[in-house]
mmCIF file of C-alpha atoms in Angstrom:
data_model
loop_
_atom_site.group_PDB
_atom_site.id
_atom_site.type_symbol
_atom_site.label_atom_id
_atom_site.label_comp_id
_atom_site.label_asym_id
_atom_site.label_seq_id
_atom_site.Cartn_x
_atom_site.Cartn_y
_atom_site.Cartn_z
ATOM 1 C CA MET A 1 18.123 0.501 -37.491
ATOM 2 C CA THR A 2 19.043 -2.693 -38.745
ATOM 3 C CA ARG A 3 18.771 -6.100 -37.231
ATOM 4 C CA ASP A 4 22.362 -6.356 -37.239
ATOM 5 C CA ARG A 5 22.939 -3.390 -35.660
ATOM 6 C CA LYS A 6 20.319 -3.946 -33.087
ATOM 7 C CA ARG A 7 21.854 -7.065 -32.006
ATOM 8 C CA LYS A 8 25.686 -5.585 -31.848
ATOM 9 C CA LEU A 9 23.821 -2.875 -29.677
ATOM 10 C CA ALA A 10 22.282 -5.333 -27.560
ATOM 11 C CA VAL A 11 25.555 -7.421 -27.338
ATOM 12 C CA ARG A 12 27.466 -4.284 -26.366
ATOM 13 C CA ALA A 13 24.816 -4.102 -23.582
ATOM 14 C CA VAL A 14 25.910 -7.281 -22.447
ATOM 15 C CA GLN A 15 29.270 -6.540 -22.246
ATOM 16 C CA LYS A 16 28.874 -3.519 -20.195
ATOM 17 C CA SER A 17 26.818 -5.179 -17.824
ATOM 18 C CA THR A 18 28.814 -8.351 -17.218
ATOM 19 C CA GLY A 19 32.444 -7.085 -17.885
ATOM 20 C CA GLN A 20 32.811 -10.151 -20.894
ATOM 21 C CA ARG A 21 34.424 -10.312 -24.156
ATOM 22 C CA TYR A 22 32.131 -9.602 -27.331
ATOM 23 C CA THR A 23 32.051 -13.426 -28.095
ATOM 24 C CA GLN A 24 31.013 -14.329 -24.784
ATOM 25 C CA ALA A 25 28.239 -11.860 -24.416
ATOM 26 C CA ALA A 26 26.952 -12.745 -28.001
ATOM 27 C CA LYS A 27 26.313 -16.231 -26.748
ATOM 28 C CA PHE A 28 23.584 -14.749 -24.326
ATOM 29 C CA ILE A 29 21.863 -12.930 -27.370
ATOM 30 C CA THR A 30 21.170 -15.755 -29.550
ATOM 31 C CA SER A 31 18.347 -17.772 -28.485
ATOM 32 C CA PRO A 32 19.997 -21.088 -26.770
ATOM 33 C CA GLU A 33 19.376 -24.660 -27.751
ATOM 34 C CA PRO A 34 16.393 -26.422 -26.082
ATOM 35 C CA CYS A 35 17.625 -28.266 -22.996
ATOM 36 C CA PRO A 36 16.788 -32.294 -23.341
ATOM 37 C CA VAL A 37 13.885 -33.762 -21.449
ATOM 38 C CA GLY A 38 14.962 -35.117 -18.038
ATOM 39 C CA TRP A 39 17.665 -32.467 -17.733
ATOM 40 C CA THR A 40 18.280 -31.052 -14.305
ATOM 41 C CA PHE A 41 19.032 -27.650 -13.170
ATOM 42 C CA ARG A 42 19.393 -25.795 -9.871
ATOM 43 C CA LEU A 43 16.874 -22.733 -8.959
ATOM 44 C CA PRO A 44 19.735 -20.598 -8.004
ATOM 45 C CA ASP A 45 21.459 -21.070 -11.343
ATOM 46 C CA LEU A 46 18.130 -19.935 -13.021
ATOM 47 C CA LEU A 47 17.831 -17.093 -10.510
ATOM 48 C CA ASN A 48 21.421 -15.990 -10.957
ATOM 49 C CA GLU A 49 20.628 -15.463 -14.990
ATOM 50 C CA CYS A 50 17.321 -13.962 -14.171
ATOM 51 C CA ALA A 51 19.304 -11.204 -12.113
ATOM 52 C CA THR A 52 22.487 -10.700 -14.815
ATOM 53 C CA LEU A 53 21.646 -11.096 -18.370
ATOM 54 C CA PRO A 54 19.865 -8.312 -19.862
ATOM 55 C CA ALA A 55 16.313 -8.218 -21.744
ATOM 56 C CA ALA A 56 16.476 -9.858 -25.128
ATOM 57 C CA SER A 57 15.925 -7.596 -28.069
ATOM 58 C CA PRO A 58 12.828 -7.733 -30.253
ATOM 59 C CA ALA A 59 14.949 -8.986 -32.987
ATOM 60 C CA ASP A 60 15.867 -11.946 -30.536
ATOM 61 C CA GLY A 61 12.399 -12.569 -29.094
ATOM 62 C CA GLY A 62 12.354 -10.003 -26.224
ATOM 63 C CA GLY A 63 9.312 -7.563 -25.126
ATOM 64 C CA SER A 64 8.176 -5.608 -22.628
ATOM 65 C CA TYR A 65 9.668 -2.110 -23.380
ATOM 66 C CA PHE A 66 11.589 -3.388 -26.320
ATOM 67 C CA GLY A 67 7.970 -4.518 -27.860
ATOM 68 C CA SER A 68 4.927 -6.303 -27.215
ATOM 69 C CA GLY A 69 5.202 -9.016 -24.094
ATOM 70 C CA PRO A 70 7.148 -9.401 -21.105
ATOM 71 C CA ALA A 71 10.797 -8.712 -21.001
ATOM 72 C CA VAL A 72 12.669 -12.017 -21.370
ATOM 73 C CA PHE A 73 16.012 -13.153 -21.083
ATOM 74 C CA HIS A 74 18.055 -15.987 -22.916
ATOM 75 C CA SER A 75 18.331 -18.653 -20.263
ATOM 76 C CA ARG A 76 21.121 -21.304 -20.930
ATOM 77 C CA VAL A 77 20.141 -23.070 -17.520
ATOM 78 C CA LEU A 78 16.408 -23.636 -19.227
ATOM 79 C CA GLY A 79 17.370 -23.925 -22.854
ATOM 80 C CA ALA A 80 14.815 -20.990 -23.992
ATOM 81 C CA ALA A 81 13.645 -17.393 -23.611
ATOM 82 C CA VAL A 82 12.315 -16.710 -20.360
ATOM 83 C CA PRO A 83 10.106 -13.885 -18.732
ATOM 84 C CA PHE A 84 12.003 -12.347 -15.583
ATOM 85 C CA SER A 85 8.862 -12.368 -14.026
ATOM 86 C CA THR A 86 8.082 -16.028 -14.559
ATOM 87 C CA VAL A 87 11.306 -17.067 -12.994
ATOM 88 C CA LEU A 88 10.371 -14.208 -9.851
ATOM 89 C CA GLN A 89 6.932 -16.240 -9.511
ATOM 90 C CA LEU A 90 8.308 -19.559 -9.490
ATOM 91 C CA ALA A 91 10.837 -18.615 -6.625
ATOM 92 C CA GLY A 92 8.386 -17.434 -5.038
ATOM 93 C CA VAL A 93 6.299 -20.713 -4.933
ATOM 94 C CA LEU A 94 9.606 -22.645 -4.138
ATOM 95 C CA ALA A 95 10.417 -20.278 -1.189
ATOM 96 C CA ALA A 96 9.572 -22.655 1.264
ATOM 97 C CA GLU A 97 12.019 -25.572 0.346
ATOM 98 C CA ALA A 98 14.475 -26.477 3.146
ATOM 99 C CA HIS A 99 17.256 -26.651 0.428
ATOM 100 C CA PRO A 100 18.070 -25.158 -2.961
ATOM 101 C CA ALA A 101 15.396 -26.301 -5.305
ATOM 102 C CA LYS A 102 16.652 -28.751 -7.933
ATOM 103 C CA LEU A 103 14.248 -29.034 -10.833
ATOM 104 C CA THR A 104 13.975 -31.437 -13.591
ATOM 105 C CA LEU A 105 12.632 -30.652 -17.223
ATOM 106 C CA GLU A 106 9.913 -32.659 -18.168
ATOM 107 C CA SER A 107 8.717 -31.026 -21.591
ATOM 108 C CA LEU A 108 9.749 -27.877 -23.243
ATOM 109 C CA GLU A 109 7.567 -25.800 -25.852
ATOM 110 C CA PRO A 110 10.035 -23.008 -26.681
ATOM 111 C CA HIS A 111 8.312 -19.582 -26.748
ATOM 112 C CA GLU A 112 5.341 -21.294 -25.446
ATOM 113 C CA ARG A 113 5.705 -23.236 -22.002
ATOM 114 C CA ALA A 114 7.870 -25.556 -20.063
ATOM 115 C CA VAL A 115 6.989 -28.383 -17.698
ATOM 116 C CA VAL A 116 9.336 -28.609 -14.487
ATOM 117 C CA ALA A 117 9.068 -31.186 -11.533
ATOM 118 C CA CYS A 118 10.465 -30.339 -8.003
ATOM 119 C CA SER A 119 10.394 -32.997 -5.412
ATOM 120 C CA GLU A 120 6.892 -34.188 -5.383
ATOM 121 C CA ARG A 121 5.375 -31.320 -7.473
ATOM 122 C CA ARG A 122 4.966 -30.068 -11.116
ATOM 123 C CA PHE A 123 4.523 -26.542 -12.465
ATOM 124 C CA ALA A 124 4.161 -25.453 -15.834
ATOM 125 C CA LEU A 125 6.123 -22.265 -16.869
ATOM 126 C CA ASP A 126 4.355 -19.796 -18.985
ATOM 127 C CA LEU A 127 7.112 -18.582 -21.612
ATOM 128 C CA ASN A 128 4.711 -16.626 -23.701
ATOM 129 C CA TRP A 129 3.796 -14.390 -21.113
ATOM 130 C CA SER A 130 4.548 -14.846 -17.640
ATOM 131 C CA GLY A 131 3.080 -17.028 -14.947
ATOM 132 C CA VAL A 132 3.487 -20.314 -13.028
ATOM 133 C CA ASP A 133 0.673 -22.818 -12.601
ATOM 134 C CA SER A 134 0.810 -25.944 -10.371
ATOM 135 C CA LEU A 135 0.062 -28.750 -11.945
ATOM 136 C CA CYS A 136 -1.226 -32.435 -10.901
ATOM 137 C CA GLN A 137 1.792 -34.846 -9.532
ATOM 138 C CA ARG A 138 1.147 -37.343 -12.094
ATOM 139 C CA PRO A 139 3.702 -36.986 -15.013
ATOM 140 C CA GLY A 140 1.920 -35.724 -18.314
ATOM 141 C CA CYS A 141 -1.080 -34.844 -16.604
ATOM 142 C CA ASP A 142 -2.108 -31.013 -17.177
ATOM 143 C CA ASN A 143 -4.620 -30.709 -14.700
ATOM 144 C CA ARG A 144 -4.269 -28.474 -11.479
ATOM 145 C CA PRO A 145 -4.169 -30.420 -8.092
ATOM 146 C CA VAL A 146 -7.251 -29.960 -5.625
ATOM 147 C CA ASP A 147 -4.976 -27.903 -3.408
ATOM 148 C CA PHE A 148 -1.439 -27.130 -2.265
ATOM 149 C CA GLN A 149 -1.375 -30.555 0.137
ATOM 150 C CA ILE A 150 -3.568 -32.735 -1.903
ATOM 151 C CA VAL A 151 -0.889 -32.922 -4.905
ATOM 152 C CA VAL A 152 -3.121 -34.718 -7.351
ATOM 153 C CA CYS A 153 -5.992 -33.747 -9.386
ATOM 154 C CA THR A 154 -9.633 -35.360 -9.015
ATOM 155 C CA GLU A 155 -9.054 -37.831 -11.787
ATOM 156 C CA HIS A 156 -5.886 -39.386 -10.391
ATOM 157 C CA LEU A 157 -6.468 -39.072 -6.737
ATOM 158 C CA PRO A 158 -8.767 -42.219 -6.616
ATOM 159 C CA GLN A 159 -5.598 -43.898 -8.299
ATOM 160 C CA CYS A 160 -3.485 -43.448 -5.456
ATOM 161 C CA ASP A 161 -2.170 -46.669 -3.328
ATOM 162 C CA VAL A 162 -3.227 -46.825 0.129
ATOM 163 C CA HIS A 163 -0.096 -45.458 1.428
ATOM 164 C CA SER A 164 -0.156 -42.459 -0.592
ATOM 165 C CA LEU A 165 -3.694 -41.476 -0.080
ATOM 166 C CA VAL A 166 -3.180 -41.794 3.966
ATOM 167 C CA ALA A 167 0.018 -39.547 3.557
ATOM 168 C CA ILE A 168 -2.058 -37.019 1.415
ATOM 169 C CA THR A 169 -4.713 -37.000 3.979
ATOM 170 C CA ARG A 170 -2.453 -36.159 6.852
ATOM 171 C CA ASP A 171 -1.026 -33.377 5.277
ATOM 172 C CA SER A 172 -4.304 -32.037 4.409
ATOM 173 C CA GLY A 173 -5.374 -32.574 7.817
ATOM 174 C CA CYS A 174 -2.156 -30.954 9.209
ATOM 175 C CA CYS A 175 -2.951 -27.760 7.426
ATOM 176 C CA VAL A 176 -6.562 -27.297 8.907
ATOM 177 C CA GLU A 177 -6.335 -24.614 11.431
ATOM 178 C CA SER A 178 -7.270 -25.880 14.817
ATOM 179 C CA GLU A 179 -10.431 -23.838 15.972
ATOM 180 C CA GLU A 180 -11.924 -22.996 19.398
ATOM 181 C CA ASP A 181 -15.092 -24.334 18.065
ATOM 182 C CA PRO A 182 -14.333 -28.034 16.838
ATOM 183 C CA THR A 183 -17.980 -27.651 14.883
ATOM 184 C CA LEU A 184 -15.831 -25.466 12.380
ATOM 185 C CA LEU A 185 -14.101 -28.466 11.678
ATOM 186 C CA GLU A 186 -16.748 -30.669 10.610
ATOM 187 C CA GLY A 187 -17.999 -31.054 6.990
ATOM 188 C CA LEU A 188 -15.050 -29.702 5.211
ATOM 189 C CA PRO A 189 -14.805 -30.449 1.483
ATOM 190 C CA GLU A 190 -11.085 -31.857 1.078
ATOM 191 C CA SER A 191 -12.354 -34.588 3.888
ATOM 192 C CA ASP A 192 -15.601 -35.652 1.301
ATOM 193 C CA LEU A 193 -13.119 -35.545 -1.648
ATOM 194 C CA LEU A 194 -10.434 -37.688 0.440
ATOM 195 C CA VAL A 195 -13.207 -40.466 1.521
ATOM 196 C CA ARG A 196 -14.954 -40.886 -1.423
ATOM 197 C CA ALA A 197 -11.251 -41.536 -3.291
ATOM 198 C CA ALA A 198 -10.599 -43.921 -0.107
ATOM 199 C CA VAL A 199 -13.770 -46.008 -1.020
ATOM 200 C CA GLY A 200 -12.556 -46.375 -4.213
ATOM 201 C CA ILE A 201 -9.132 -48.189 -3.250
ATOM 202 C CA GLY A 202 -10.708 -50.372 -0.198
ATOM 203 C CA ALA A 203 -8.889 -47.711 2.174
ATOM 204 C CA TYR A 204 -11.891 -46.298 3.737
ATOM 205 C CA THR A 205 -10.903 -47.208 7.492
ATOM 206 C CA GLU A 206 -7.273 -45.951 7.416
ATOM 207 C CA VAL A 207 -8.124 -42.400 5.308
ATOM 208 C CA VAL A 208 -11.075 -41.705 7.949
ATOM 209 C CA GLN A 209 -9.070 -42.412 10.828
ATOM 210 C CA ALA A 210 -6.123 -40.662 9.647
ATOM 211 C CA TRP A 211 -8.305 -37.546 8.722
ATOM 212 C CA LEU A 212 -10.162 -37.439 12.141
ATOM 213 C CA ASP A 213 -6.705 -38.102 14.256
ATOM 214 C CA ILE A 214 -5.076 -35.363 12.710
ATOM 215 C CA CYS A 215 -7.828 -32.736 12.233
ATOM 216 C CA PHE A 216 -9.680 -33.363 15.400
ATOM 217 C CA PHE A 217 -7.552 -34.982 17.849
ATOM 218 C CA PRO A 218 -7.621 -38.984 18.788
ATOM 219 C CA VAL A 219 -9.810 -39.909 20.803
ATOM 220 C CA ASP A 220 -8.067 -41.397 23.752
ATOM 221 C CA GLU A 221 -5.986 -38.181 23.844
ATOM 222 C CA ILE A 222 -8.807 -35.547 24.216
ATOM 223 C CA ASP A 223 -8.713 -35.623 27.872
ATOM 224 C CA ASP A 224 -5.070 -35.295 27.928
ATOM 225 C CA VAL A 225 -4.577 -32.312 25.624
ATOM 226 C CA LEU A 226 -7.913 -30.330 26.474
ATOM 227 C CA TRP A 227 -8.291 -30.255 30.153
ATOM 228 C CA ASN A 228 -11.612 -28.039 30.437
ATOM 229 C CA GLU A 229 -14.312 -30.612 30.484
ATOM 230 C CA ASP A 230 -16.788 -28.985 28.305
ATOM 231 C CA ARG A 231 -14.227 -28.450 25.645
ATOM 232 C CA ALA A 232 -13.133 -32.109 25.897
ATOM 233 C CA MET A 233 -16.852 -33.284 25.851
ATOM 234 C CA ALA A 234 -17.539 -30.880 22.520
ATOM 235 C CA MET A 235 -14.399 -32.437 20.715
ATOM 236 C CA ARG A 236 -15.726 -35.997 21.263
ATOM 237 C CA HIS A 237 -19.217 -34.861 20.065
ATOM 238 C CA SER A 238 -17.653 -33.207 16.838
ATOM 239 C CA VAL A 239 -15.590 -36.483 16.137
ATOM 240 C CA GLU A 240 -18.236 -38.777 16.617
ATOM 241 C CA ARG A 241 -20.411 -36.461 14.395
ATOM 242 C CA GLU A 242 -17.728 -35.921 11.621
ATOM 243 C CA ARG A 243 -17.360 -40.060 11.530
ATOM 244 C CA LEU A 244 -21.098 -40.720 10.929
ATOM 245 C CA ARG A 245 -20.970 -37.823 8.336
ATOM 246 C CA LEU A 246 -18.344 -39.378 6.647
ATOM 247 C CA ASP A 247 -19.843 -42.778 6.739
ATOM 248 C CA ARG A 248 -22.708 -41.793 4.845
ATOM 249 C CA VAL A 249 -20.468 -39.881 2.258
ATOM 250 C CA ALA A 250 -18.620 -43.252 1.949
ATOM 251 C CA ARG A 251 -22.065 -45.586 1.493
ATOM 252 C CA LYS A 252 -23.422 -42.693 -1.074
ATOM 253 C CA GLU A 253 -20.128 -43.378 -2.985
ATOM 254 C CA VAL A 254 -20.166 -47.398 -2.608
ATOM 255 C CA ARG A 255 -23.838 -46.933 -4.289
ATOM 256 C CA ARG A 256 -22.677 -44.983 -7.010
ATOM 257 C CA ILE A 257 -19.688 -47.316 -7.392
ATOM 258 C CA ARG A 258 -21.715 -50.479 -7.757
ATOM 259 C CA GLY A 259 -24.191 -48.855 -9.742
ATOM 260 C CA GLU A 260 -26.216 -51.869 -11.652
ATOM 261 C CA THR A 261 -23.977 -54.636 -10.055
ATOM 262 C CA SER A 262 -25.039 -56.461 -7.078
ATOM 263 C CA ILE A 263 -22.578 -59.546 -7.202
ATOM 264 C CA CYS A 264 -18.893 -59.801 -5.887
ATOM 265 C CA GLN A 265 -16.501 -59.542 -8.493
ATOM 266 C CA ALA A 266 -14.334 -62.619 -7.137
ATOM 267 C CA CYS A 267 -16.690 -64.907 -5.705
ATOM 268 C CA GLY A 268 -19.930 -64.219 -7.606
ATOM 269 C CA LYS A 269 -22.037 -63.876 -4.244
ATOM 270 C CA GLU A 270 -24.510 -61.408 -3.600
ATOM 271 C CA LEU A 271 -23.544 -57.832 -2.232
ATOM 272 C CA LEU A 272 -25.743 -57.473 0.531
ATOM 273 C CA GLY A 273 -23.758 -55.290 2.586
ATOM 274 C CA TRP A 274 -20.363 -53.366 2.374
ATOM 275 C CA ASP A 275 -17.176 -54.290 4.309
ATOM 276 C CA MET A 276 -15.808 -50.919 4.842
ATOM 277 C CA GLN A 277 -12.069 -52.549 5.067
ATOM 278 C CA ALA A 278 -12.596 -53.790 1.250
ATOM 279 C CA HIS A 279 -13.731 -52.373 -2.338
ATOM 280 C CA PRO A 280 -17.151 -51.859 -2.732
ATOM 281 C CA LEU A 281 -17.158 -54.187 -5.781
ATOM 282 C CA TYR A 282 -16.127 -57.164 -3.405
ATOM 283 C CA CYS A 283 -18.068 -58.706 -0.711
ATOM 284 C CA SER A 284 -14.835 -58.917 1.586
ATOM 285 C CA LYS A 285 -11.313 -58.172 2.321
ATOM 286 C CA VAL A 286 -10.734 -61.784 1.504
ATOM 287 C CA CYS A 287 -11.868 -61.202 -1.739
ATOM 288 C CA SER A 288 -10.906 -57.840 -2.543
ATOM 289 C CA PRO A 289 -7.682 -57.500 -4.662
ATOM 290 C CA ALA A 290 -4.431 -56.160 -3.590
ATOM 291 C CA HIS A 291 -4.650 -53.422 -6.232
ATOM 292 C CA PRO A 292 -8.591 -52.639 -6.680
ATOM 293 C CA PRO A 293 -9.856 -50.757 -9.801
ATOM 294 C CA ALA A 294 -10.428 -47.296 -9.546
ATOM 295 C CA PRO A 295 -13.729 -45.814 -10.317
ATOM 296 C CA ALA A 296 -14.579 -44.893 -13.757
ATOM 297 C CA VAL A 297 -15.992 -41.208 -12.684
ATOM 298 C CA MET A 298 -15.092 -39.361 -9.592
ATOM 299 C CA VAL A 299 -17.945 -37.092 -7.993
ATOM 300 C CA PRO A 300 -16.609 -33.281 -8.694
ATOM 301 C CA PHE A 301 -15.100 -31.679 -5.855
#
């Protein structure tokens, strides 16, 4: 069967499934023009295409039972041939969105991948095979985020501002399941990562307090929330143990950041101790700049 014959059969299949005229159906067989960077589209529109358009033929870049690779359709919404499975995985990832998700195209490599952004999240859509990978929140970064709540990678986490880092800390703490035994909340790896990042931007006290208040309970509310005296005492002990442990994590990070430096970068005085409200390279909050430099190397998660 010739290439033209295959294409005509594919167009007829679209006509039969959609009721469109031949010229209209033919538009869905030819590969669409790539959409420009910054193009915004709705997830329901992409899902509608996924549910109504037929699979492309091998002559037009299709796969699955037509040939090797996954079944794809020519998406006008995205401007590329997209595997059905990739669209369905994207819908699953964004199922918790309160409103129909709007996505912005950040980059597109036809037959390879597309990077899209939705709210504060970024995703890489595999157009060659199938799959959806979460990416760091920072545009242009190909690293994966730490987890669902810490939406940036370990490289960019220390570059967050104080407000963003505290917000990430609260979101992460909210996802920690409340335990009858509060000792199970101590020593979680994400808390260490957040604290090390906080030290590097001079936000240690804010981040630690946010973590303890959300993951455990604010100290002044423990008695009101936990009426049982033994449980309240156990919670208090866990909070204090965790505060001391995080303090040790922070001081170790301070020593790492300072390295061979022993002089304040602003006033030139010797760094005899560490002001917990200041960046480690400065002797006090007065000397510490509003936007201190981030550590060059982050301790792995």
